[in-house]
Coordinates of C-alpha atoms and ligand atoms in Angstrom, one line a residue:
M1083 CA -23.2 -35.4 -12.2
K1084 CA -23.7 -31.6 -12.4
N1085 CA -20.9 -29.4 -11.0
Q1086 CA -21.7 -27.9 -7.9
Y1087 CA -20.9 -24.2 -7.2
V1088 CA -18.2 -23.9 -4.6
P1089 CA -18.5 -20.6 -2.7
V1090 CA -15.4 -18.4 -2.5
I1091 CA -14.5 -15.4 -0.4
T1092 CA -11.5 -13.4 -1.6
L1093 CA -9.6 -11.0 0.6
D1094 CA -7.1 -9.0 -1.5
G1095 CA -5.1 -6.0 -0.1
P1096 CA -1.7 -4.4 0.6
S1097 CA 1.0 -6.0 2.9
A1098 CA 0.3 -6.3 6.4
S1099 CA -3.3 -5.3 6.1
G1100 CA -4.1 -8.5 8.3
K1101 CA -5.4 -10.6 5.2
G1102 CA -3.9 -13.7 6.4
T1103 CA -5.0 -13.7 9.9
I1104 CA -8.6 -12.7 9.0
A1105 CA -8.8 -15.3 6.1
R1106 CA -7.7 -18.0 8.2
L1107 CA -10.2 -17.2 11.1
V1108 CA -13.1 -16.6 8.6
S1109 CA -12.2 -20.0 7.0
Q1110 CA -12.4 -21.6 10.4
A1111 CA -15.7 -20.0 11.5
L1112 CA -17.3 -21.2 8.1
G1113 CA -15.5 -24.7 8.0
F1114 CA -13.9 -23.6 4.5
H1115 CA -10.6 -24.4 3.1
Y1116 CA -7.9 -21.6 3.2
L1117 CA -5.5 -20.4 0.5
D1118 CA -2.5 -18.2 1.4
S1119 CA -1.7 -17.3 -2.3
G1120 CA 1.3 -15.2 -1.0
A1121 CA 2.9 -18.2 0.5
L1122 CA 3.1 -19.7 -3.1
Y1123 CA 5.0 -16.6 -4.2
R1124 CA 7.0 -16.6 -1.1
L1125 CA 7.9 -20.5 -1.6
V1126 CA 9.1 -19.9 -5.1
A1127 CA 11.2 -17.0 -3.7
L1128 CA 12.6 -19.2 -1.0
A1129 CA 13.4 -22.0 -3.4
A1130 CA 15.2 -19.7 -5.7
M1131 CA 17.0 -17.9 -2.8
K1132 CA 18.2 -21.4 -1.6
R1133 CA 19.6 -22.1 -5.1
N1134 CA 21.2 -18.5 -5.4
V1135 CA 19.1 -17.5 -8.2
D1136 CA 19.0 -13.8 -8.9
A1137 CA 15.4 -12.4 -8.8
G1138 CA 15.9 -10.8 -12.2
D1139 CA 16.5 -14.3 -13.8
E1140 CA 13.0 -14.8 -15.0
Q1141 CA 13.6 -18.0 -16.8
R1142 CA 15.2 -19.8 -13.9
V1143 CA 12.5 -18.5 -11.5
V1144 CA 9.6 -19.8 -13.6
G1145 CA 11.5 -23.1 -13.9
I1146 CA 11.7 -23.3 -10.1
A1147 CA 7.7 -22.7 -9.9
R1148 CA 7.2 -25.4 -12.5
C1149 CA 8.7 -28.2 -10.3
L1150 CA 7.9 -26.7 -6.9
D1151 CA 7.3 -29.4 -4.4
V1152 CA 5.2 -27.8 -1.7
S1153 CA 2.6 -29.1 0.7
F1154 CA 0.3 -27.4 3.2
I1155 CA -0.5 -29.5 6.1
D1156 CA -2.8 -28.0 8.8
S1157 CA -0.8 -24.7 9.5
S1158 CA 2.5 -26.0 8.4
I1159 CA 4.2 -25.2 5.0
R1160 CA 6.6 -27.7 3.5
L1161 CA 9.2 -27.0 0.6
D1162 CA 10.8 -30.4 -0.6
G1163 CA 9.6 -32.2 2.6
E1164 CA 11.1 -29.6 4.9
D1165 CA 9.1 -27.3 7.4
V1166 CA 9.6 -23.9 6.2
S1167 CA 6.6 -22.2 7.9
D1168 CA 8.8 -19.6 9.7
E1169 CA 11.3 -19.2 6.9
V1170 CA 8.8 -18.2 4.2
R1171 CA 7.5 -15.3 6.6
A1172 CA 10.9 -13.6 6.6
E1173 CA 10.9 -10.1 5.3
A1174 CA 13.7 -10.9 2.7
C1175 CA 11.4 -13.7 1.2
G1176 CA 8.4 -11.2 0.9
E1177 CA 10.6 -8.7 -0.8
Y1178 CA 12.0 -11.3 -3.2
A1179 CA 8.4 -12.6 -3.8
S1180 CA 7.3 -9.1 -4.7
K1181 CA 10.0 -8.9 -7.2
I1182 CA 9.4 -11.9 -9.0
A1183 CA 5.4 -11.5 -8.9
Q1184 CA 5.7 -9.2 -11.8
Y1185 CA 6.5 -12.0 -14.1
S1186 CA 3.3 -13.2 -16.0
A1187 CA 4.8 -16.5 -16.9
L1188 CA 5.2 -17.2 -13.1
R1189 CA 1.7 -16.0 -12.4
V1190 CA 0.3 -18.4 -15.1
E1191 CA 2.5 -21.3 -13.6
L1192 CA 0.9 -20.7 -10.2
L1193 CA -2.9 -20.3 -11.5
G1194 CA -3.8 -24.0 -11.5
R1195 CA -2.3 -24.6 -8.1
Q1196 CA -4.3 -21.8 -6.6
R1197 CA -7.6 -22.9 -8.3
D1198 CA -7.2 -26.4 -7.0
F1199 CA -7.9 -25.1 -3.6
R1200 CA -11.5 -24.5 -4.4
K1201 CA -13.3 -27.5 -3.0
L1202 CA -16.6 -28.0 -1.1
P1203 CA -17.8 -26.7 1.2
G1204 CA -16.1 -23.5 0.2
L1205 CA -12.8 -21.5 0.1
V1206 CA -11.4 -18.3 1.6
A1207 CA -8.5 -17.0 -0.4
D1208 CA -6.1 -14.1 0.4
G1209 CA -3.6 -12.3 -1.8
R1210 CA -3.5 -9.5 -4.5
D1211 CA -5.5 -10.8 -7.5
M1212 CA -7.8 -13.3 -6.0
G1213 CA -11.1 -11.6 -7.0
S1214 CA -9.6 -10.0 -10.1
V1215 CA -8.0 -12.9 -11.8
I1216 CA -7.9 -16.3 -9.8
F1217 CA -11.6 -16.4 -8.8
P1218 CA -13.6 -13.7 -10.8
D1219 CA -16.8 -15.4 -10.0
A1220 CA -16.2 -15.4 -6.2
T1221 CA -19.3 -15.2 -4.2
L1222 CA -17.8 -12.3 -2.1
K1223 CA -14.8 -10.1 -2.9
I1224 CA -13.2 -7.8 -0.3
Y1225 CA -10.4 -5.3 -0.4
L1226 CA -9.0 -5.3 3.1
T1227 CA -6.7 -2.4 4.1
A1228 CA -5.7 -0.2 6.9
N1229 CA -3.4 3.0 7.0
E1230 CA 0.2 2.6 6.5
E1231 CA 1.2 3.3 10.1
E1232 CA -1.2 0.9 11.5
R1233 CA -0.1 -1.7 9.0
A1234 CA 3.7 -1.1 9.8
R1235 CA 2.8 -1.3 13.7
R1236 CA 1.1 -4.7 13.1
R1237 CA 4.1 -6.1 11.2
H1238 CA 6.3 -4.9 13.9
K1239 CA 4.4 -6.6 16.6
Q1240 CA 4.5 -9.7 14.5
L1241 CA 8.2 -9.4 14.0
M1242 CA 9.0 -8.6 17.7
E1243 CA 6.9 -11.6 18.8
K1244 CA 9.1 -13.7 16.8
G1245 CA 12.2 -12.2 18.4
I1246 CA 13.2 -10.4 15.1
N1247 CA 14.1 -6.7 15.9
A1248 CA 12.6 -4.2 13.6
N1249 CA 12.2 -0.3 13.3
I1250 CA 8.8 1.1 12.4
A1251 CA 10.2 3.9 10.3
N1252 CA 11.9 1.4 8.2
L1253 CA 9.0 -0.8 8.0
V1254 CA 6.8 2.0 6.7
L1255 CA 9.3 2.7 3.9
A1256 CA 9.5 -1.0 3.1
L1257 CA 5.8 -1.5 3.0
H1258 CA 5.4 1.7 0.9
E1259 CA 8.0 0.4 -1.6
R1260 CA 6.3 -3.1 -1.7
D1261 CA 2.8 -1.9 -2.2
G1262 CA 4.0 0.4 -4.9
R1263 CA 5.5 -2.5 -6.7
D1264 CA 2.6 -4.7 -6.3
S1265 CA 0.1 -2.1 -7.5
K1266 CA 2.1 -0.7 -10.4
R1267 CA 3.1 -3.9 -12.2
A1268 CA 1.5 -4.8 -15.5
A1269 CA 0.7 -8.4 -14.6
S1270 CA -2.3 -8.8 -12.3
P1271 CA -1.7 -5.7 -10.1
L1272 CA -3.2 -5.2 -6.7
Q1273 CA -6.3 -3.0 -7.2
Q1274 CA -9.7 -2.6 -5.8
C1275 CA -12.1 -3.6 -8.6
E1276 CA -15.7 -2.3 -8.9
D1277 CA -17.2 -5.4 -7.7
T1278 CA -15.1 -5.6 -4.6
R1279 CA -16.2 -4.3 -1.2
L1280 CA -13.7 -2.0 0.8
L1281 CA -12.9 -3.0 4.4
D1282 CA -10.9 -0.4 6.1
T1283 CA -9.6 -2.1 9.2
T1284 CA -7.8 0.8 10.8
G1285 CA -8.9 1.0 14.5
L1286 CA -10.7 -2.2 14.5
N1287 CA -9.6 -5.4 16.3
I1288 CA -9.4 -8.9 14.8
D1289 CA -12.7 -10.0 16.2
Q1290 CA -14.5 -7.0 14.8
V1291 CA -13.0 -7.4 11.4
V1292 CA -13.9 -11.2 11.4
G1293 CA -17.6 -10.3 12.4
K1294 CA -17.6 -7.7 9.5
V1295 CA -16.6 -10.2 6.9
L1296 CA -18.9 -13.1 8.3
G1297 CA -21.8 -10.4 8.1
M1298 CA -20.9 -9.5 4.5
Y1299 CA -20.9 -13.1 3.6
A1300 CA -24.3 -13.6 5.2
D1301 CA -25.7 -10.4 3.4
S1302 CA -24.3 -11.8 0.1
G1303 CA -27.3 -14.3 0.2
S1304 CA -25.0 -17.4 0.0
V1305 CA -25.7 -18.7 3.5
E1306 CA -28.7 -21.1 3.7
Ligands
DC1712 O1 0.7 -11.6 0.9 P1 2.4 -11.8 1.0 O2 3.0 -10.7 1.8 O3 2.6 -13.1 1.7 O4 2.7 -11.8 -0.5 C1 4.3 -11.9 -0.8 C2 4.4 -11.3 -2.2 O5 3.8 -12.1 -3.1 C3 3.5 -9.8 -2.5 O6 4.5 -8.7 -2.1 C4 3.1 -9.9 -3.8 C5 3.1 -11.5 -4.3 N1 1.7 -11.9 -4.3 C6 1.0 -11.6 -5.5 O7 1.6 -11.1 -6.4 N2 -0.1 -12.1 -5.8 C7 -0.8 -12.7 -4.8 N3 -2.0 -13.2 -5.0 C8 -0.1 -12.9 -3.5 C9 1.1 -12.4 -3.3

């Protein structure tokens, strides 16, 4: 049987740009699968942190990724059978993930796991290199961003809702540092490629952004 083309929408962008929320809602609207690629990096980070592995120890980090026992069931994320959905969202986990994400051997290790999410009727994937490396033939590639203050405010709101205290000025600094590291690394850096459409969400609400992404997808000619 001929292989059927599976449509993919990629949403890449800096931290706290709203990629996760938008990707999930767009996938629900289209009935597509959803890949939160950052969660995979965060899961490796969490597994390494639980084993007291230093982020600088590339060999051990890659070894952990090779044997990673993870599952995504509905909206819950499991590591070694344990529900770690909240734990992986912690700032410390994101920081550690950003540090180890520079290892090309780790990125190669996670490549197949990410591509396995591509199944009919389609996939919405968010991350940093979804359009540039993981799904270069994606149907629609979007670079989602918002200005730094707005992203820090969104992250602040998310943390406060979870009962975690945070300070906006410190969050701006942390986002700035993390985005710098994610964009300047040699291996699959965060970048806006030529075939990627820019979507600046500053001042837009969630429904407006979802509407724009769905509109872009309809315009891409892939909707029958
Ligand atoms: O999207 P996030 O905040 O959950 O991602 C956590 C870190 O993982 C991010 O700072 C960089 C890394 N990452 C990556 O390098 N490539 C991806 N496709 C997704 C995340």
